């Protein structure tokens, strides 16, 4: 009886093993596809480590005219947001100059976009200082400042890195995140324009943002 049964048991074990092997291969295939998809999405995100879902939140600051600006003002139009300070020796003036050039290149489409320059140095960047400084760039660029607490709240919401660096002469400079954030009409982060990206790449990203 046992000898008669054994081939049957044997073949059923073989079938089970084959099924297990298929399941393992299927699982590996799914894993490979998933890893591929995640890598592709990370690559499409421009290698940015920023997580769209964790960027943004409530804030309340003032523009260079002293008008209140909150997170509600970012709704209904695409935005470019850049963080820096007016005493910045290189990154900020370069970025503002390039942004001014891009806005010229965009023509009337630039009006569909709002561009914000948020200070990480509100102690020195009063609304008056922002207005004077931004006078050298596209007049549509909105400068944002506020109390230290108001700015800190916004920097935290947007996960912006900034740090005060003392200089030998008793003065100080600021280290800060240099990327421009691209936000869609629902104020969600869709990508970044990174410092020193070519005009061609930057404009393509901005046009895509405007087109929605
Ligand atoms: Ni700067």
Coordinates of N, CA and C in Angstrom, one line a residue, residues 63-195:
X63 N 5.1 90.7 2.1 CA 5.9 90.9 0.8 C 6.7 92.3 1.0
X64 N 7.4 92.7 -0.1 CA 8.2 93.9 0.0 C 7.4 95.2 0.1
X65 N 6.0 95.1 0.0 CA 5.2 96.2 0.2 C 4.5 96.2 1.6
X66 N 4.8 95.1 2.3 CA 4.3 95.0 3.6 C 2.9 94.3 3.7
X67 N 2.5 93.7 2.5 CA 1.2 93.0 2.4 C 1.4 91.6 3.0
X68 N 0.4 91.1 3.7 CA 0.5 89.7 4.2 C 0.4 88.7 3.1
X69 N 1.2 87.6 3.2 CA 1.1 86.5 2.2 C 1.1 85.2 3.0
X70 N 0.1 84.4 2.7 CA 0.0 83.1 3.4 C 0.0 81.9 2.4
X71 N -0.1 80.7 2.9 CA -0.1 79.5 2.0 C -1.3 79.6 1.1
X72 N -2.4 80.3 1.4 CA -3.6 80.4 0.6 C -3.3 81.1 -0.7
X73 N -2.3 82.1 -0.7 CA -1.9 82.8 -1.9 C -1.1 82.0 -2.9
X74 N -0.7 80.8 -2.5 CA 0.0 79.9 -3.5 C -1.0 79.0 -4.3
X75 N -2.3 79.1 -4.0 CA -3.3 78.3 -4.7 C -3.8 79.0 -5.9
X76 N -4.1 78.2 -7.0 CA -4.7 78.7 -8.2 C -3.8 79.1 -9.3
X77 N -2.5 79.0 -9.0 CA -1.5 79.3 -10.1 C -0.2 78.6 -9.8
X78 N 0.6 78.3 -10.8 CA 1.9 77.7 -10.5 C 2.9 78.7 -9.9
X79 N 3.8 78.2 -9.0 CA 4.7 79.1 -8.4 C 6.1 78.6 -8.5
X80 N 7.1 79.5 -8.4 CA 8.5 79.2 -8.2 C 8.9 79.9 -6.9
X81 N 9.4 79.1 -6.0 CA 9.8 79.7 -4.7 C 11.3 79.4 -4.5
X82 N 12.0 80.5 -4.1 CA 13.4 80.4 -3.9 C 13.8 81.0 -2.6
X83 N 14.7 80.4 -1.9 CA 15.0 80.9 -0.5 C 16.5 81.4 -0.5
X84 N 16.7 82.6 0.0 CA 18.0 83.2 0.1 C 18.1 84.4 0.9
X85 N 19.0 85.3 0.6 CA 19.0 86.6 1.4 C 19.7 87.7 0.5
X86 N 19.4 88.9 0.8 CA 19.8 90.0 -0.1 C 21.3 90.3 -0.1
X87 N 22.0 89.9 1.1 CA 23.4 90.1 1.2 C 24.2 89.0 0.6
X88 N 23.5 88.0 0.0 CA 24.2 86.8 -0.6 C 25.2 87.3 -1.7
X89 N 26.4 86.8 -1.7 CA 27.4 87.3 -2.7 C 27.3 86.7 -4.1
X90 N 26.7 85.5 -4.2 CA 26.7 84.8 -5.5 C 25.4 84.1 -5.9
X91 N 25.0 83.1 -5.1 CA 23.9 82.2 -5.5 C 22.6 83.0 -5.7
X92 N 22.3 83.8 -4.8 CA 21.0 84.5 -4.9 C 20.9 85.5 -6.0
X93 N 21.9 86.4 -6.1 CA 21.8 87.4 -7.3 C 21.9 86.6 -8.6
X94 N 22.7 85.5 -8.7 CA 22.7 84.8 -9.9 C 21.4 84.2 -10.3
X95 N 20.8 83.5 -9.2 CA 19.4 82.9 -9.4 C 18.4 83.9 -9.8
X96 N 18.4 85.1 -9.2 CA 17.4 86.1 -9.5 C 17.6 86.7 -10.9
X97 N 18.9 86.8 -11.2 CA 19.2 87.3 -12.6 C 18.7 86.3 -13.6
X98 N 19.0 85.0 -13.4 CA 18.6 84.0 -14.3 C 17.1 83.9 -14.4
X99 N 16.4 84.0 -13.3 CA 15.0 84.0 -13.2 C 14.4 85.1 -14.1
X100 N 15.0 86.3 -13.9 CA 14.6 87.5 -14.7 C 14.7 87.2 -16.2
X101 N 15.8 86.5 -16.6 CA 16.0 86.1 -18.0 C 15.0 85.1 -18.5
X102 N 14.7 84.1 -17.6 CA 13.7 83.1 -18.0 C 12.3 83.7 -18.2
X103 N 12.0 84.7 -17.3 CA 10.7 85.3 -17.4 C 10.6 86.1 -18.7
X104 N 11.7 86.7 -19.1 CA 11.7 87.4 -20.4 C 11.5 86.4 -21.5
X105 N 12.1 85.3 -21.5 CA 12.0 84.2 -22.5 C 10.6 83.6 -22.5
X106 N 9.9 83.6 -21.4 CA 8.6 83.0 -21.3 C 7.6 83.9 -22.0
X107 N 7.9 85.2 -22.1 CA 6.9 86.2 -22.6 C 5.7 86.3 -21.8
X108 N 4.5 86.4 -22.4 CA 3.2 86.5 -21.7 C 3.0 85.4 -20.7
X109 N 3.5 84.2 -21.0 CA 3.3 83.0 -20.1 C 3.8 83.2 -18.7
X110 N 4.8 84.1 -18.6 CA 5.4 84.4 -17.3 C 4.3 85.0 -16.3
X111 N 3.3 85.6 -16.9 CA 2.2 86.2 -16.0 C 1.4 85.1 -15.4
X112 N 1.4 83.9 -15.9 CA 0.6 82.8 -15.4 C 1.3 82.2 -14.1
X113 N 2.5 82.7 -13.9 CA 3.4 82.1 -12.9 C 3.6 83.1 -11.8
X114 N 3.8 82.7 -10.5 CA 4.2 83.6 -9.5 C 5.5 83.2 -9.0
X115 N 6.4 84.2 -8.8 CA 7.8 83.9 -8.4 C 8.0 84.6 -7.0
X116 N 8.5 83.8 -6.1 CA 8.7 84.3 -4.7 C 10.2 84.1 -4.3
X117 N 10.7 85.1 -3.7 CA 12.1 85.1 -3.2 C 11.9 85.3 -1.7
X118 N 12.1 84.2 -0.9 CA 11.9 84.2 0.5 C 13.2 84.4 1.3
X119 N 13.3 85.3 2.1 CA 14.6 85.5 2.9 C 14.8 84.5 4.0
X120 N 16.0 84.1 4.2 CA 16.4 83.2 5.3 C 17.0 84.1 6.4
X121 N 17.1 85.4 6.1 CA 17.8 86.4 6.9 C 16.9 87.6 7.2
X122 N 15.7 87.4 7.9 CA 14.8 88.5 8.1 C 15.3 89.6 8.9
X123 N 16.3 89.4 9.8 CA 16.9 90.4 10.6 C 17.4 91.6 9.7
X124 N 18.0 91.3 8.6 CA 18.6 92.3 7.8 C 17.6 92.6 6.6
X125 N 16.9 91.6 6.1 CA 16.0 91.7 5.0 C 14.6 92.2 5.4
X126 N 14.5 93.5 5.7 CA 13.2 94.1 6.0 C 12.5 94.3 4.7
X127 N 11.2 94.6 4.7 CA 10.5 94.8 3.4 C 11.1 95.9 2.6
X128 N 11.6 96.9 3.2 CA 12.3 98.0 2.5 C 13.6 97.5 1.8
X129 N 14.3 96.7 2.5 CA 15.6 96.2 2.0 C 15.2 95.3 0.8
X130 N 14.2 94.4 1.0 CA 13.8 93.5 -0.1 C 13.4 94.3 -1.3
X131 N 12.6 95.4 -1.1 CA 12.1 96.2 -2.3 C 13.3 96.8 -3.0
X132 N 14.2 97.4 -2.3 CA 15.4 98.0 -2.9 C 16.2 97.0 -3.7
X133 N 16.4 95.8 -3.1 CA 17.2 94.8 -3.7 C 16.6 94.2 -4.9
X134 N 15.3 94.0 -4.9 CA 14.5 93.3 -6.0 C 14.3 94.3 -7.1
X135 N 14.5 95.6 -6.9 CA 14.4 96.6 -7.9 C 15.3 96.3 -9.1
X136 N 16.4 95.5 -8.9 CA 17.3 95.2 -10.0 C 16.9 94.0 -10.8
X137 N 15.8 93.4 -10.5 CA 15.3 92.2 -11.2 C 13.9 92.4 -11.7
X138 N 13.3 91.3 -12.2 CA 12.0 91.4 -12.8 C 11.0 91.9 -11.7
X139 N 10.2 92.9 -12.1 CA 9.3 93.5 -11.0 C 8.2 92.6 -10.5
X140 N 8.0 91.5 -11.3 CA 7.0 90.5 -10.8 C 7.4 89.6 -9.7
X141 N 8.7 89.6 -9.4 CA 9.3 88.7 -8.3 C 8.8 89.3 -7.0
X142 N 8.2 88.5 -6.2 CA 7.7 88.9 -4.9 C 8.7 88.5 -3.8
X143 N 9.1 89.5 -3.0 CA 10.0 89.2 -1.9 C 9.3 88.9 -0.7
X144 N 9.6 87.9 0.1 CA 8.9 87.6 1.3 C 9.8 87.6 2.5
X145 N 9.3 88.3 3.6 CA 10.1 88.4 4.8 C 9.1 88.4 6.0
X146 N 9.6 88.6 7.2 CA 8.7 88.6 8.3 C 9.5 88.6 9.6
X147 N 8.9 88.3 10.7 CA 9.7 88.1 11.9 C 10.5 86.9 11.8
X148 N 11.5 86.7 12.7 CA 12.3 85.5 12.7 C 11.4 84.3 12.9
X149 N 10.4 84.4 13.7 CA 9.5 83.2 14.0 C 8.7 82.9 12.8
X150 N 8.2 83.9 12.1 CA 7.4 83.7 10.9 C 8.2 83.0 9.8
X151 N 9.4 83.5 9.6 CA 10.3 83.0 8.6 C 10.7 81.5 9.0
X152 N 11.0 81.3 10.2 CA 11.4 80.0 10.7 C 10.3 79.0 10.4
X153 N 9.0 79.4 10.6 CA 7.9 78.5 10.4 C 7.8 78.1 8.9
X154 N 8.0 79.1 8.0 CA 8.0 78.9 6.6 C 9.2 78.0 6.1
X155 N 10.3 78.2 6.7 CA 11.5 77.4 6.3 C 11.3 76.0 6.7
X156 N 10.7 75.8 7.9 CA 10.4 74.5 8.4 C 9.4 73.8 7.5
X157 N 8.3 74.5 7.2 CA 7.3 73.9 6.3 C 7.8 73.5 5.0
X158 N 8.8 74.2 4.4 CA 9.3 73.9 3.1 C 10.7 73.2 3.2
X159 N 11.0 72.7 4.4 CA 12.2 71.9 4.6 C 13.5 72.6 4.0
X160 N 13.6 73.9 4.3 CA 14.7 74.6 3.8 C 15.8 74.7 4.8
X161 N 17.0 74.3 4.3 CA 18.2 74.4 5.2 C 18.7 75.8 5.1
X162 N 19.0 76.4 6.3 CA 19.8 77.6 6.3 C 20.5 77.7 7.6
X163 N 21.7 78.4 7.6 CA 22.5 78.5 8.8 C 23.3 79.8 8.7
X164 N 23.4 80.4 9.9 CA 24.2 81.7 10.0 C 25.7 81.3 10.1
X165 N 26.5 81.9 9.3 CA 27.9 81.6 9.3 C 28.7 82.9 9.7
X166 N 29.3 83.0 10.9 CA 30.0 84.2 11.3 C 31.2 84.5 10.3
X167 N 31.5 85.7 10.0 CA 32.7 86.1 9.2 C 33.7 86.7 10.2
X168 N 34.9 86.8 9.7 CA 36.0 87.3 10.5 C 35.8 88.8 11.0
X169 N 35.2 89.6 10.1 CA 35.0 91.0 10.5 C 33.8 91.2 11.4
X170 N 33.2 90.2 12.0 CA 32.1 90.3 12.9 C 30.8 90.3 12.2
X171 N 30.8 90.4 10.9 CA 29.6 90.3 10.1 C 29.2 88.8 10.0
X172 N 28.2 88.5 9.2 CA 27.8 87.1 9.0 C 27.3 86.9 7.6
X173 N 27.3 85.6 7.1 CA 26.7 85.3 5.9 C 25.8 84.1 6.2
X174 N 25.0 83.6 5.2 CA 24.1 82.5 5.4 C 24.3 81.4 4.4
X175 N 24.4 80.2 4.9 CA 24.4 79.0 4.1 C 22.9 78.7 3.8
X176 N 22.5 78.3 2.6 CA 21.1 78.0 2.4 C 20.9 77.1 1.2
X177 N 19.7 76.5 1.2 CA 19.3 75.6 0.1 C 19.2 76.5 -1.1
X178 N 19.8 76.0 -2.2 CA 19.9 76.8 -3.5 C 18.9 76.5 -4.5
X179 N 18.1 75.4 -4.3 CA 17.2 74.9 -5.4 C 16.0 75.8 -5.4
X180 N 15.4 76.0 -6.6 CA 14.2 76.7 -6.8 C 13.1 75.6 -6.8
X181 N 12.1 75.8 -5.9 CA 11.0 74.8 -5.8 C 9.9 75.2 -6.9
X182 N 9.4 74.2 -7.6 CA 8.4 74.4 -8.6 C 7.1 73.8 -7.9
X183 N 6.1 74.7 -7.8 CA 4.8 74.3 -7.1 C 3.7 74.4 -8.1
X184 N 2.8 73.4 -8.2 CA 1.7 73.4 -9.1 C 0.6 74.3 -8.5
X185 N -0.5 74.4 -9.2 CA -1.6 75.3 -8.8 C -2.3 74.9 -7.5
X186 N -2.0 73.7 -7.0 CA -2.5 73.3 -5.7 C -1.4 73.4 -4.7
X187 N -0.3 74.1 -5.0 CA 0.8 74.4 -4.1 C 1.6 73.1 -3.7
X188 N 1.5 72.1 -4.6 CA 2.2 70.9 -4.4 C 3.6 70.9 -5.1
X189 N 4.6 70.5 -4.5 CA 5.9 70.5 -5.1 C 5.9 69.5 -6.2
X190 N 6.3 69.9 -7.4 CA 6.4 69.0 -8.6 C 7.8 68.8 -9.0
X191 N 8.7 69.6 -8.6 CA 10.1 69.5 -9.0 C 10.9 70.6 -8.5
X192 N 12.2 70.7 -9.0 CA 13.1 71.8 -8.6 C 13.9 72.2 -9.8
X193 N 14.3 73.4 -9.8 CA 15.4 73.8 -10.7 C 16.6 74.0 -9.9
X194 N 17.6 73.3 -10.2 CA 18.8 73.4 -9.3 C 19.8 74.4 -9.8
X195 N 20.6 74.9 -8.9 CA 21.6 75.9 -9.2 C 22.5 75.5 -10.4

